[in-house]
C-alpha cells in the first residue's frame, strides 16, 4: 500500500498519499486488490483500531476511524514468544499510517518501544516505522505480500490480501482474547505483571501501600518532569491518601509508560485505570501473590492448589513454577494457621474477587501457555535507565483455594482468632460460632418481632453451626434450612413454622458426626467454598432486606420529625 | 466577582484565582492588605485549642465594594476570599463550607509526594474544584 500510494517514492505521506493509502486499505479490507484502480470503487470507510486520543484529534476526514474492529494481536505475541513475523506483517498495513499518527516525542532508543509493544500494537509498529530500526526478531521482515501469506496461512485459512487476512486473524484472536483492545489506557497482561513485580520490588507485601516518598523516588527515576509526575500522581491516587495501593500503582506506572511513549496525559483517570476496575480485572494474580508472599512455607495440598491453579487462571502465572512450589511440601494441618495468618494481611478489597472468581474461571485458561520469558531485562532497562533490573520475583504461587481463603478473609477480619485453631469452614461474618444453636434459636424466635434483626443472625448461627460440624454435608441442606428460618424470621413472626424448623435442626445435628477429621482436605475445602458462596448469597439477600427495613424506618423517622416540626410552636424572631 | 487566594505561612501566594479576571490587581492588593488583619486575628487566638471554628476567621473586613473572608489552617496556610458586597445571598455558612472544601482539596494536594510545600499549586484537580466553587456562587 505504501508503495502503491506513492509514499515510498516520495519518502513521506503527504495528504494525497495518505488519502490514497486509506482508500487502499479500505479496498484491501473489502477484498479488493491493492491497486490504484481500486480506489475508484465505492468503498466503505476503512476500519481501524483507533487510538482514541490521537486519531480523534488528528483526523476529521476522510476516513473515520471507528472503534474496535481490529484487534492487536497480543495473544499471538504472547503465545509465540514474539517470534512470529506475521505480527510485523500485520502491523505493516497499519504502520505507514501509524507513522503520522504516533506522537513524535518518543525518543528513538529501542528500550522505549518495548513497553509500547506490550501495550499498543499499532503504536509500536508506528514507532518502528518511524525510527526504521527492526525491533526484534519478530519484526525483521517487513514484506507485505508473499512471505506474509505463508505466515498467515499457518494461522488461518484465508487467501485474501494481507490486511483482510490480518483482520480475520485478529478477529480470531479477538474472540480468544477478550481483554485486548486498542485502548492505550488498558493495561495488558504483560504490563500488569511487570507493574506487579515492580511493586513487589518496592514493597514485598502486595496488599500494602507504597508510601509517597518511596513512590516518588521510584517514579522520579523515569525522568519525567516533576509537574507531570505530580499530575500522574493526582490521577492515580484516587483516595488521596499519599500512598499507592497496587491498583493505584499500576495505574500510575501505566501513565508513566504512556507518557514516556508520547501519549498525552488525560485530564481524568480513564475508566480502565480506575482502581476498582484494576482490582477486579487485574488482581487475581496479585492476590495469589499476596497469599503466597505471606506464606513463608509451602502450601497445603498440592492437588487442591493444582485445581486452583487450573481454575484460577491468570495469564501471568506459569504452571511449571507452581508445580515446583507445590511439591515443596504439603502440610495440610498447617493450612488453617497459615490461612488465618495471611488473611489478616489481605485487604478487604480482595474479597469481592471471590465473586468474580467464578466469572473469571471460564476464560481463565485462555492465555495460559506464555512461553515468554518474563524477565525481559530490556524492559527494565527501558523503564528505568540505569536502574538495576529487578530480580525476577518468586513465581506467584497458586495458593490454595482462592475463594475459600478470601471467604475466610472476609470472615476472619470480623471474627476472632478463636476460630483459627480448628480450620473448618468458618462461620459467616459477624458471628462467632455458637454451639447451642437450637436452644438459642427457639427463644429468639419466640420474641421474633422485636428482635427481627436477631433472627436472621440466629439463622446464620444455624448455618454456621452446621458448617462447623459437617463438611461433607450436602451444602443445600443447611442453606435451605437457613433460608427457611431467615425467611420466617424476617417476614412472619409466627412461631409454629419456626418451631418446626428448630425441631428439625436438633434432629439433624446428631447425624453430623465428626467427619471433619476423616474427610479429605481438598473435598472439605471445596465443600466449604460452596457453602461459603451460598452463605454469601444468603447474607447478601439478608443485607438487602435489612437495608430496606432501614430505609423504611428512616422514612418513618423523617415523617415523625416533620410532624414534630409542625407541632412545635413557632418561634418568633 | 470573587477571588480566592491561598497563601503560605511566609505570606506569599500559593494560588490565586479570580472570577472574572479583570480587576485582578485590585483583588491582589486587597488580599495583601487583609493579611494584616489575618495576622492580627491569629495572634489574638493564642489558645492551643484548635477548632474548626477558629480556623475560620470570618469577615476580615468589609470595604465599600466587597467583603474579605479569611481562614487559616493548622499549618498556618491562609485562605483568603474576596467577595462582592452585592452578593448578599452569600451566607456565612456557605463561606465556611467553601473554605472547608478548599481545605480538603489542599490536603489532597499535600498528599501528593511530588508537591513540595511552598510551591505554587498547579494541580488540575484543585483548579477544577475552585472553578466550580466560584462559578457556583457568582
XYZ file of C-alpha atoms in Angstrom:
711
model
C 0.000 0.000 0.000
C 2.821 2.279 0.834
C 4.311 1.656 -2.489
C 1.149 1.958 -4.397
C 0.095 5.208 -2.935
C 3.418 6.681 -3.713
C 4.707 7.312 -0.250
C 7.679 5.123 -0.743
C 8.615 7.028 -3.752
C 8.352 10.456 -2.331
C 9.504 9.356 1.066
C 6.683 10.745 3.100
C 2.957 10.705 3.438
C 1.523 13.883 2.174
C -2.199 14.395 2.147
C -2.564 12.852 -1.252
C -0.568 9.808 -0.400
C -2.311 9.493 2.858
C -5.757 9.597 1.374
C -4.815 7.122 -1.263
C -3.367 4.859 1.340
C -6.542 4.964 3.338
C -8.581 4.207 0.313
C -6.347 1.306 -0.479
C -6.741 -0.014 2.981
C -10.454 0.163 2.665
C -10.159 -1.616 -0.614
C -7.995 -4.299 0.839
C -10.337 -4.753 3.733
C -13.194 -5.156 1.368
C -11.306 -7.750 -0.511
C -10.220 -5.745 -3.473
C -6.678 -5.996 -4.719
C -4.353 -3.295 -3.735
C -4.081 -1.260 -6.847
C -4.594 2.253 -7.892
C -7.758 1.367 -9.720
C -9.382 0.065 -6.599
C -9.655 3.442 -5.150
C -12.082 4.339 -7.790
C -14.544 1.915 -6.315
C -17.150 2.954 -3.923
C -15.648 1.686 -0.789
C -16.794 1.665 2.768
C -14.633 3.523 5.131
C -11.628 1.623 6.251
C -11.899 0.225 9.700
C -9.157 0.846 12.079
C -8.356 0.187 15.569
C -8.332 3.699 16.636
C -6.189 5.107 19.316
C -8.861 7.278 20.660
C -6.726 10.127 21.873
C -4.682 10.707 18.839
C -6.869 9.780 15.989
C -9.828 11.771 17.028
C -7.727 14.784 17.346
C -5.858 14.478 14.159
C -8.244 13.118 11.644
C -11.513 14.601 10.765
C -11.549 13.377 7.204
C -11.503 11.423 5.044
C -11.690 8.214 6.924
C -13.388 7.896 10.216
C -11.730 5.564 12.496
C -14.266 3.646 14.331
C -13.844 1.587 17.382
C -12.521 -1.793 17.745
C -12.666 -3.893 14.698
C -9.120 -4.905 14.553
C -7.523 -6.461 17.490
C -3.946 -6.025 18.218
C -2.504 -9.469 18.069
C -1.473 -9.608 21.637
C -2.455 -13.154 22.051
C -0.262 -14.000 19.195
C 2.550 -12.189 20.777
C 2.246 -13.905 23.978
C 1.660 -17.320 22.679
C 4.565 -17.269 20.390
C 7.264 -15.536 22.272
C 7.317 -12.739 19.833
C 8.920 -14.891 17.287
C 6.258 -14.607 14.728
C 6.952 -12.464 11.813
C 3.372 -12.215 10.893
C 2.849 -9.767 13.629
C 5.204 -7.479 11.993
C 3.410 -8.098 8.792
C 0.091 -7.449 10.279
C 1.302 -4.225 11.525
C 2.643 -3.372 8.157
C -0.514 -2.150 6.565
C -1.103 -0.013 9.523
C 2.395 1.060 10.137
C 2.679 3.530 7.321
C -0.408 5.100 8.653
C 0.822 4.971 12.117
C 3.854 6.979 11.452
C 1.926 10.171 11.227
C -0.383 9.034 13.928
C 2.099 8.265 16.587
C 3.202 11.075 18.723
C 6.663 12.088 17.905
C 8.205 12.773 21.258
C 9.280 9.224 21.952
C 12.969 9.106 21.804
C 14.396 6.745 19.297
C 16.077 4.325 21.553
C 14.868 0.799 21.480
C 14.052 0.442 25.070
C 11.207 2.815 24.937
C 9.451 0.846 22.349
C 9.356 -2.139 24.476
C 6.653 -1.069 26.875
C 4.643 0.035 23.922
C 4.971 -3.282 22.312
C 3.316 -4.757 25.272
C 0.570 -2.316 25.214
C -0.173 -0.887 21.879
C 0.461 -2.824 18.799
C -0.249 -0.019 16.461
C 1.827 2.464 18.234
C 4.688 0.094 18.368
C 4.700 -0.590 14.737
C 4.357 3.056 14.061
C 7.332 3.896 16.108
C 9.326 1.243 14.456
C 8.421 2.609 11.182
C 9.457 5.984 12.283
C 12.752 5.003 13.591
C 13.345 2.483 10.999
C 15.114 0.025 13.135
C 13.927 -3.514 13.176
C 12.773 -4.130 16.618
C 13.266 -7.702 17.431
C 13.304 -10.914 15.559
C 9.633 -10.764 15.029
C 9.741 -7.574 13.177
C 12.596 -8.447 10.992
C 10.535 -8.991 7.945
C 8.620 -6.175 6.505
C 7.322 -7.562 3.344
C 3.730 -7.178 2.830
C 2.728 -9.694 0.337
C 4.247 -13.005 -0.465
C 6.060 -14.058 2.650
C 3.326 -12.829 4.857
C 0.847 -15.010 3.130
C 2.855 -18.005 4.063
C 2.823 -16.984 7.642
C -0.773 -16.251 7.616
C -1.579 -19.493 6.017
C -0.358 -21.152 9.104
C -2.632 -19.141 11.208
C -5.740 -19.122 9.189
C -7.051 -20.475 6.029
C -7.613 -17.210 4.373
C -6.397 -16.349 0.992
C -7.330 -12.755 0.883
C -4.887 -9.972 0.813
C -2.854 -9.170 3.792
C -4.982 -6.634 5.511
C -8.092 -8.664 5.295
C -6.204 -11.669 6.457
C -4.826 -9.792 9.305
C -8.264 -8.607 10.058
C -9.699 -12.051 10.254
C -6.776 -13.412 12.142
C -7.096 -10.655 14.557
C -10.735 -11.333 14.820
C -9.904 -14.834 15.812
C -7.675 -13.528 18.423
C -10.253 -11.085 19.403
C -12.541 -13.902 20.196
C -9.968 -15.623 22.181
C -8.617 -12.684 24.000
C -11.259 -10.535 25.427
C -9.124 -8.010 27.052
C -7.010 -6.699 24.312
C -8.159 -3.630 22.627
C -6.626 -0.637 21.146
C -7.279 1.348 24.206
C -3.952 2.724 25.276
C -5.218 3.105 28.761
C -5.923 -0.516 29.175
C -3.278 -2.457 30.894
C -2.294 -5.676 29.239
C -1.237 -8.796 30.975
C 2.442 -8.344 30.493
C 2.316 -4.808 31.619
C 0.387 -5.736 34.634
C 2.823 -8.419 35.540
C 5.627 -6.025 35.121
C 3.972 -3.458 37.300
C 3.232 -6.008 39.903
C 6.795 -7.071 40.004
C 7.931 -3.534 40.306
C 5.512 -3.050 43.104
C 6.907 -6.053 44.774
C 10.367 -4.719 44.473
C 9.316 -1.654 46.338
C 7.011 -3.273 48.762
C 7.087 -7.006 49.227
C 3.600 -7.162 50.556
C 1.333 -6.756 47.639
C -1.595 -5.836 49.728
C 0.032 -2.949 51.474
C 0.747 0.538 50.345
C 3.725 2.127 48.785
C 4.353 5.287 50.682
C 4.565 8.577 48.932
C 8.252 9.117 49.286
C 9.146 5.674 48.059
C 6.894 6.066 45.092
C 8.281 9.487 44.429
C 11.808 8.216 44.251
C 10.745 5.405 42.053
C 8.861 7.479 39.585
C 11.463 10.168 39.536
C 13.777 7.626 38.036
C 11.635 7.656 34.985
C 12.971 11.112 34.284
C 9.662 12.652 33.632
C 9.334 16.260 34.687
C 8.038 16.804 38.140
C 4.820 18.576 37.206
C 3.895 15.657 35.035
C 4.688 13.211 37.756
C 2.642 15.308 40.060
C -0.242 15.150 37.692
C 0.148 11.428 37.277
C 0.051 11.039 40.987
C -3.033 13.153 41.197
C -4.734 10.982 38.675
C -3.772 7.691 40.120
C -4.012 8.278 43.833
C -7.718 8.090 43.832
C -8.267 8.071 47.534
C -5.752 10.847 48.058
C -4.060 9.216 50.932
C -0.495 9.827 49.920
C 0.172 6.170 49.316
C -0.354 3.851 46.419
C -2.102 0.580 46.616
C -1.381 -1.967 43.989
C -4.064 -0.884 41.550
C -3.154 2.736 42.055
C 0.440 1.867 41.469
C -0.385 0.008 38.304
C -2.367 2.941 37.064
C 0.421 5.362 37.881
C 3.013 3.197 36.270
C 0.872 2.807 33.240
C 0.503 6.524 32.936
C 4.226 6.943 33.207
C 4.732 4.427 30.461
C 2.183 6.123 28.315
C 3.702 9.498 28.856
C 7.137 8.278 28.061
C 5.845 6.914 24.839
C 4.349 10.139 23.858
C 0.775 9.949 24.914
C -0.673 12.992 26.498
C -1.851 12.535 29.984
C -5.577 12.569 30.317
C -7.342 15.068 32.460
C -9.133 12.435 34.405
C -8.285 8.887 35.075
C -9.535 6.654 32.296
C -12.024 4.091 33.305
C -9.739 1.205 32.671
C -7.259 2.575 35.106
C -9.597 3.055 37.969
C -8.596 1.099 40.998
C -11.868 -0.775 41.195
C -11.580 -1.832 37.634
C -7.992 -2.794 38.039
C -8.661 -4.742 41.114
C -11.415 -6.687 39.558
C -9.622 -7.456 36.416
C -6.028 -7.476 37.262
C -5.551 -8.595 40.701
C -6.210 -12.255 40.609
C -2.550 -12.940 40.273
C -1.652 -10.424 42.848
C -3.991 -11.830 45.302
C -2.377 -15.130 44.856
C 0.899 -13.435 45.180
C -0.209 -11.851 48.367
C -1.237 -15.148 49.716
C 1.950 -16.646 48.627
C 4.127 -13.937 49.944
C 2.628 -14.058 53.314
C 3.151 -17.723 53.417
C 6.678 -18.434 54.163
C 6.205 -22.124 53.919
C 4.896 -24.386 51.278
C 1.301 -24.631 50.650
C -1.280 -27.120 51.555
C -2.442 -29.960 49.476
C -0.913 -29.868 46.132
C -3.908 -31.305 44.472
C -6.031 -28.562 45.665
C -3.643 -25.939 44.572
C -3.364 -27.546 41.272
C -7.078 -27.374 40.948
C -6.938 -23.814 41.873
C -4.170 -23.117 39.508
C -6.228 -24.536 36.782
C -9.339 -22.722 37.645
C -7.947 -19.501 38.730
C -6.064 -18.643 35.764
C -4.317 -15.547 35.455
C -2.308 -15.038 32.434
C 0.861 -14.363 34.207
C 1.226 -17.398 36.310
C 3.353 -20.076 34.898
C 2.350 -23.513 35.761
C 5.737 -25.141 35.898
C 6.760 -22.849 38.668
C 3.630 -23.586 40.541
C 4.069 -27.272 40.391
C 7.599 -26.887 41.532
C 6.484 -24.971 44.516
C 3.633 -27.273 45.133
C 5.907 -30.164 45.505
C 7.786 -28.471 48.183
C 5.510 -29.841 50.748
C 2.009 -30.459 51.546
C 1.174 -29.743 55.041
C -2.485 -29.925 55.406
C -2.760 -29.210 59.025
C -0.813 -26.059 58.753
C -3.215 -24.733 56.287
C -5.504 -23.440 58.932
C -2.898 -21.461 60.706
C -1.468 -20.086 57.551
C -4.791 -19.166 56.167
C -5.773 -17.283 59.199
C -2.487 -15.505 59.496
C -2.370 -14.477 55.932
C -5.895 -13.372 55.820
C -5.170 -10.526 58.053
C -2.824 -9.100 55.557
C -5.126 -9.259 52.674
C -7.122 -6.125 52.451
C -10.794 -6.275 52.238
C -10.883 -5.213 48.664
C -9.734 -8.549 47.545
C -12.792 -10.124 48.926
C -15.163 -9.303 46.206
C -12.841 -11.070 43.923
C -14.344 -14.245 45.188
C -17.485 -13.374 43.420
C -15.590 -12.616 40.330
C -13.620 -15.772 40.627
C -16.440 -17.786 39.306
C -16.950 -15.439 36.455
C -13.358 -15.400 35.538
C -12.794 -19.056 35.597
C -14.278 -19.601 32.172
C -11.755 -17.558 30.375
C -9.097 -18.359 32.815
C -7.339 -20.849 30.672
C -7.192 -18.555 27.804
C -3.708 -17.319 27.635
C -2.001 -19.973 29.581
C 0.983 -21.087 27.642
C 3.012 -17.993 27.905
C 6.364 -19.104 26.900
C 7.553 -15.578 27.089
C 10.464 -15.084 29.254
C 9.186 -12.560 31.564
C 12.486 -11.372 32.793
C 12.923 -9.106 29.816
C 15.771 -7.243 31.205
C 15.408 -4.941 28.303
C 12.167 -3.738 29.733
C 13.674 -2.866 32.976
C 16.462 -1.070 31.286
C 13.898 0.623 29.245
C 11.821 1.804 32.045
C 14.462 2.941 34.374
C 17.561 3.886 32.615
C 20.426 2.547 34.507
C 18.327 1.070 37.216
C 19.255 -2.419 38.092
C 16.835 -4.865 36.515
C 14.727 -6.104 39.337
C 15.378 -9.668 40.157
C 12.682 -11.922 38.896
C 10.216 -12.233 41.650
C 9.386 -15.532 43.193
C 6.832 -17.035 40.976
C 3.462 -16.153 42.277
C 2.121 -19.115 43.931
C -1.159 -20.555 43.010
C -2.125 -20.820 46.533
C -4.782 -22.962 47.864
C -8.320 -22.233 47.043
C -8.510 -18.587 46.450
C -12.170 -18.400 47.019
C -12.127 -20.122 50.290
C -9.195 -18.168 51.514
C -10.851 -14.943 50.666
C -14.063 -16.007 52.162
C -12.116 -16.800 55.194
C -10.544 -13.455 54.917
C -13.814 -11.655 54.978
C -14.915 -13.688 57.832
C -11.788 -13.638 59.817
C -11.482 -9.975 59.609
C -14.524 -9.738 61.692
C -14.118 -12.779 63.751
C -11.595 -13.524 66.342
C -8.626 -15.753 66.339
C -10.606 -18.261 68.247
C -11.684 -19.864 65.098
C -8.195 -20.303 63.949
C -7.400 -23.342 65.930
C -9.652 -25.631 64.057
C -9.768 -24.689 60.494
C -13.188 -25.573 59.471
C -15.438 -23.726 57.148
C -15.698 -20.575 59.101
C -18.890 -19.114 60.374
C -20.421 -16.338 58.437
C -19.202 -12.896 59.306
C -20.283 -11.051 62.381
C -20.999 -14.078 64.438
C -18.820 -16.331 66.433
C -19.983 -19.893 66.257
C -22.324 -20.877 68.954
C -22.723 -24.477 69.787
C -26.143 -24.358 71.337
C -27.939 -23.123 68.361
C -31.135 -24.970 68.835
C -31.771 -23.626 72.268
C -30.985 -20.095 71.400
C -32.984 -20.243 68.319
C -36.206 -21.186 69.941
C -36.412 -18.418 72.453
C -35.255 -15.937 69.937
C -37.935 -16.864 67.591
C -40.451 -16.526 70.291
C -39.669 -12.889 70.550
C -39.439 -12.510 66.906
C -40.928 -9.232 66.208
C -38.915 -7.030 68.451
C -35.884 -8.968 67.566
C -36.295 -9.343 63.914
C -32.772 -8.463 63.425
C -31.507 -11.163 65.614
C -33.379 -13.909 63.979
C -31.553 -13.724 60.758
C -28.452 -13.800 62.799
C -29.695 -16.837 64.522
C -30.283 -18.309 61.187
C -26.746 -17.559 60.377
C -25.699 -19.210 63.533
C -27.579 -22.225 62.454
C -25.796 -22.340 59.258
C -22.529 -21.653 60.913
C -23.012 -24.456 63.351
C -23.916 -26.662 60.539
C -20.924 -25.701 58.642
C -18.685 -26.130 61.516
C -19.604 -29.612 62.212
C -20.140 -31.073 58.866
C -18.007 -30.676 55.900
C -19.353 -33.438 53.857
C -22.883 -32.358 54.412
C -24.569 -31.546 51.165
C -24.499 -27.832 51.029
C -28.091 -27.386 50.063
C -29.365 -28.678 53.312
C -28.033 -26.113 55.687
C -28.667 -23.402 53.193
C -32.205 -24.473 52.839
C -32.713 -24.585 56.493
C -31.077 -21.296 56.899
C -33.196 -19.743 54.230
C -36.279 -21.070 55.773
C -35.532 -19.773 59.178
C -34.371 -16.488 57.890
C -37.404 -16.024 55.736
C -39.603 -16.781 58.598
C -37.727 -14.613 60.884
C -37.934 -11.680 58.603
C -41.390 -11.978 57.303
C -43.679 -13.635 59.757
C -43.308 -13.698 63.425
C -45.223 -16.893 63.735
C -43.763 -19.459 65.905
C -45.106 -22.667 64.616
C -43.207 -22.899 61.396
C -40.073 -21.876 63.068
C -40.509 -24.334 65.825
C -40.838 -26.984 63.224
C -37.604 -25.870 61.820
C -35.885 -25.757 65.083
C -37.090 -29.171 65.977
C -35.710 -30.474 62.783
C -32.403 -28.967 63.496
C -31.510 -30.920 66.561
C -32.506 -33.990 64.670
C -30.071 -33.227 62.020
C -27.325 -32.373 64.338
C -26.720 -35.823 65.728
C -26.337 -37.012 62.214
C -23.364 -34.945 61.842
C -20.606 -36.969 63.163
C -17.257 -35.560 63.428
C -16.420 -36.046 59.850
C -14.047 -33.254 59.602
C -11.148 -35.389 60.501
C -11.985 -38.095 58.092
C -12.826 -36.094 55.018
C -10.105 -35.225 52.687
C -8.937 -31.730 52.999
C -9.488 -30.878 49.431
C -13.011 -32.065 49.389
C -13.617 -30.270 52.601
C -12.309 -27.089 51.225
C -14.372 -27.347 48.128
C -17.420 -28.004 50.126
C -16.508 -25.092 52.241
C -16.207 -22.984 49.188
C -19.643 -23.921 48.062
C -21.114 -23.304 51.418
C -19.399 -20.059 51.819
C -20.621 -18.939 48.493
C -24.103 -19.824 49.394
C -23.724 -18.164 52.694
C -22.539 -15.127 50.863
C -25.559 -15.144 48.668
C -27.888 -15.583 51.542
C -26.224 -12.931 53.552
C -26.320 -10.574 50.676
C -30.013 -11.084 50.430
C -30.323 -10.625 54.109
C -28.373 -7.480 53.846
C -30.594 -6.072 51.180
C -33.662 -6.924 53.135
C -32.290 -5.276 56.194
C -31.382 -2.280 54.175
C -34.910 -1.986 53.031
C -36.091 -2.168 56.551
C -33.664 0.500 57.434
C -34.983 2.692 54.696
C -38.495 2.272 55.877
C -37.518 3.110 59.368
C -35.784 6.169 58.104
C -38.857 7.254 56.307
C -40.879 6.834 59.392
C -38.415 8.834 61.316
C -38.480 11.626 58.833
C -42.233 11.659 58.858
C -42.250 11.841 62.596
C -39.755 14.610 62.588
C -41.776 16.693 60.199
C -44.772 16.197 62.351
C -42.821 17.329 65.294
C -41.730 20.417 63.474
C -45.244 21.282 62.641
C -46.446 20.792 66.119
C -43.679 22.710 67.724
C -44.727 26.276 68.494
C -43.291 28.642 66.004
C -40.543 30.710 67.493
C -40.824 34.367 66.784
C -37.647 36.125 65.718
C -16.762 38.955 41.255
C -14.655 36.950 43.560
C -11.205 35.946 44.233
C -9.754 33.053 46.027
C -6.288 33.095 47.420
C -4.090 30.586 49.056
C -1.174 31.943 50.934
C 1.604 30.173 52.637
C 2.950 30.860 56.091
C 5.507 33.219 54.704
C 2.668 35.121 53.157
C 3.452 34.654 49.579
C 0.733 33.327 47.420
C 0.494 29.705 46.511
C -2.582 30.027 44.446
C -4.688 32.853 43.181
C -7.843 32.610 41.210
C -10.273 35.338 40.293
C -13.565 35.338 38.607
C -13.897 37.428 36.482
C -10.343 38.139 35.650
C -10.429 41.857 35.305
C -9.621 43.923 38.344
C -7.319 41.201 39.375
C -4.723 43.578 40.597
C -7.202 45.236 42.832
C -8.037 41.916 44.334
C -4.409 41.117 44.861
C -3.961 44.340 46.643
C -6.956 43.743 48.814
C -5.769 40.340 49.768
C -2.402 41.667 50.623
C -3.759 44.314 52.853
C -6.052 41.878 54.522
C -3.107 39.818 55.565
C -2.534 42.234 58.359
C -5.938 41.556 59.691
C -5.360 37.867 59.409
C -2.185 38.044 61.363
C -3.880 40.068 63.960
C -6.556 37.519 64.388
C -4.136 34.680 64.532
C -2.121 36.239 67.241
C -5.273 37.068 69.098
C -6.269 33.484 69.465
C -3.374 32.196 71.401
C -5.121 29.139 72.707
C -3.770 25.711 71.977
C -7.237 24.545 71.196
C -7.532 24.174 67.513
C -11.025 24.104 66.333
C -12.721 24.262 63.024
C -14.381 27.428 64.131
C -11.144 29.005 64.975
C -9.733 28.098 61.678
C -12.393 30.168 60.116
C -11.603 33.786 60.670
C -14.786 35.189 59.396
C -15.297 38.506 57.811
C -11.952 40.184 57.926
C -13.153 43.498 56.859
C -15.850 44.836 54.681
C -14.983 47.601 52.315
C -17.192 49.615 50.114
C -17.390 47.063 47.370
C -16.604 43.767 48.792
C -16.011 41.614 51.785
C -12.976 39.668 52.678
C -13.110 36.367 54.476
C -10.248 34.555 55.980
C -9.398 31.035 57.031
C -6.212 29.654 58.397
C -5.134 26.051 58.613
C -3.204 24.368 61.320
C -0.027 24.813 59.403
C -0.667 28.485 59.074
C -1.599 28.360 55.472
C -4.070 31.091 54.869
C -7.035 31.126 52.611
C -8.479 34.469 51.731
C -11.617 35.025 49.827
C -12.846 38.275 48.423
C -16.488 38.523 47.567
C -18.657 41.195 46.118
C -20.720 43.050 48.629
C -23.580 42.947 46.238
C -23.711 39.265 46.686
C -25.876 39.355 49.719
C -27.147 35.865 49.184
C -23.861 34.526 50.335
C -24.289 33.405 53.862
C -21.697 32.720 56.441
C -22.308 29.019 56.309
C -21.689 28.929 52.657
C -18.422 30.696 53.093
C -17.472 28.221 55.743
C -18.312 25.313 53.547
C -16.290 26.792 50.741
C -13.314 27.148 52.971
C -13.771 23.619 54.106
C -13.739 22.421 50.562
C -10.656 24.426 49.895
C -9.002 22.944 52.879
C -9.864 19.433 51.809
C -8.530 19.981 48.354
C -5.442 21.473 49.786
C -4.805 18.434 51.900
C -5.268 16.267 48.855
C -2.599 18.236 47.141
C -0.312 17.842 50.080
C -0.700 14.103 49.841
C 0.975 14.202 46.517
C 4.608 13.373 47.180
C 5.671 15.379 44.218
C 4.335 18.520 45.708
C 6.732 20.470 47.808
C 5.119 22.695 50.356
C 5.733 26.225 49.297
C 5.405 25.512 45.622
C 2.770 27.149 43.594
C -0.148 24.904 43.144
C -0.613 23.619 39.638
C -2.927 20.794 40.356
C -5.642 20.488 37.811
C -7.996 18.846 40.214
C -7.617 21.753 42.539
C -8.254 24.149 39.709
C -11.423 22.471 38.686
C -12.658 22.400 42.223
C -12.006 26.060 42.764
C -13.547 26.987 39.464
C -16.677 25.069 40.115
C -16.940 26.600 43.518
C -16.552 30.099 42.270
C -18.963 29.578 39.437
C -21.463 28.273 41.814
C -21.552 31.466 43.746
C -21.306 34.063 41.062
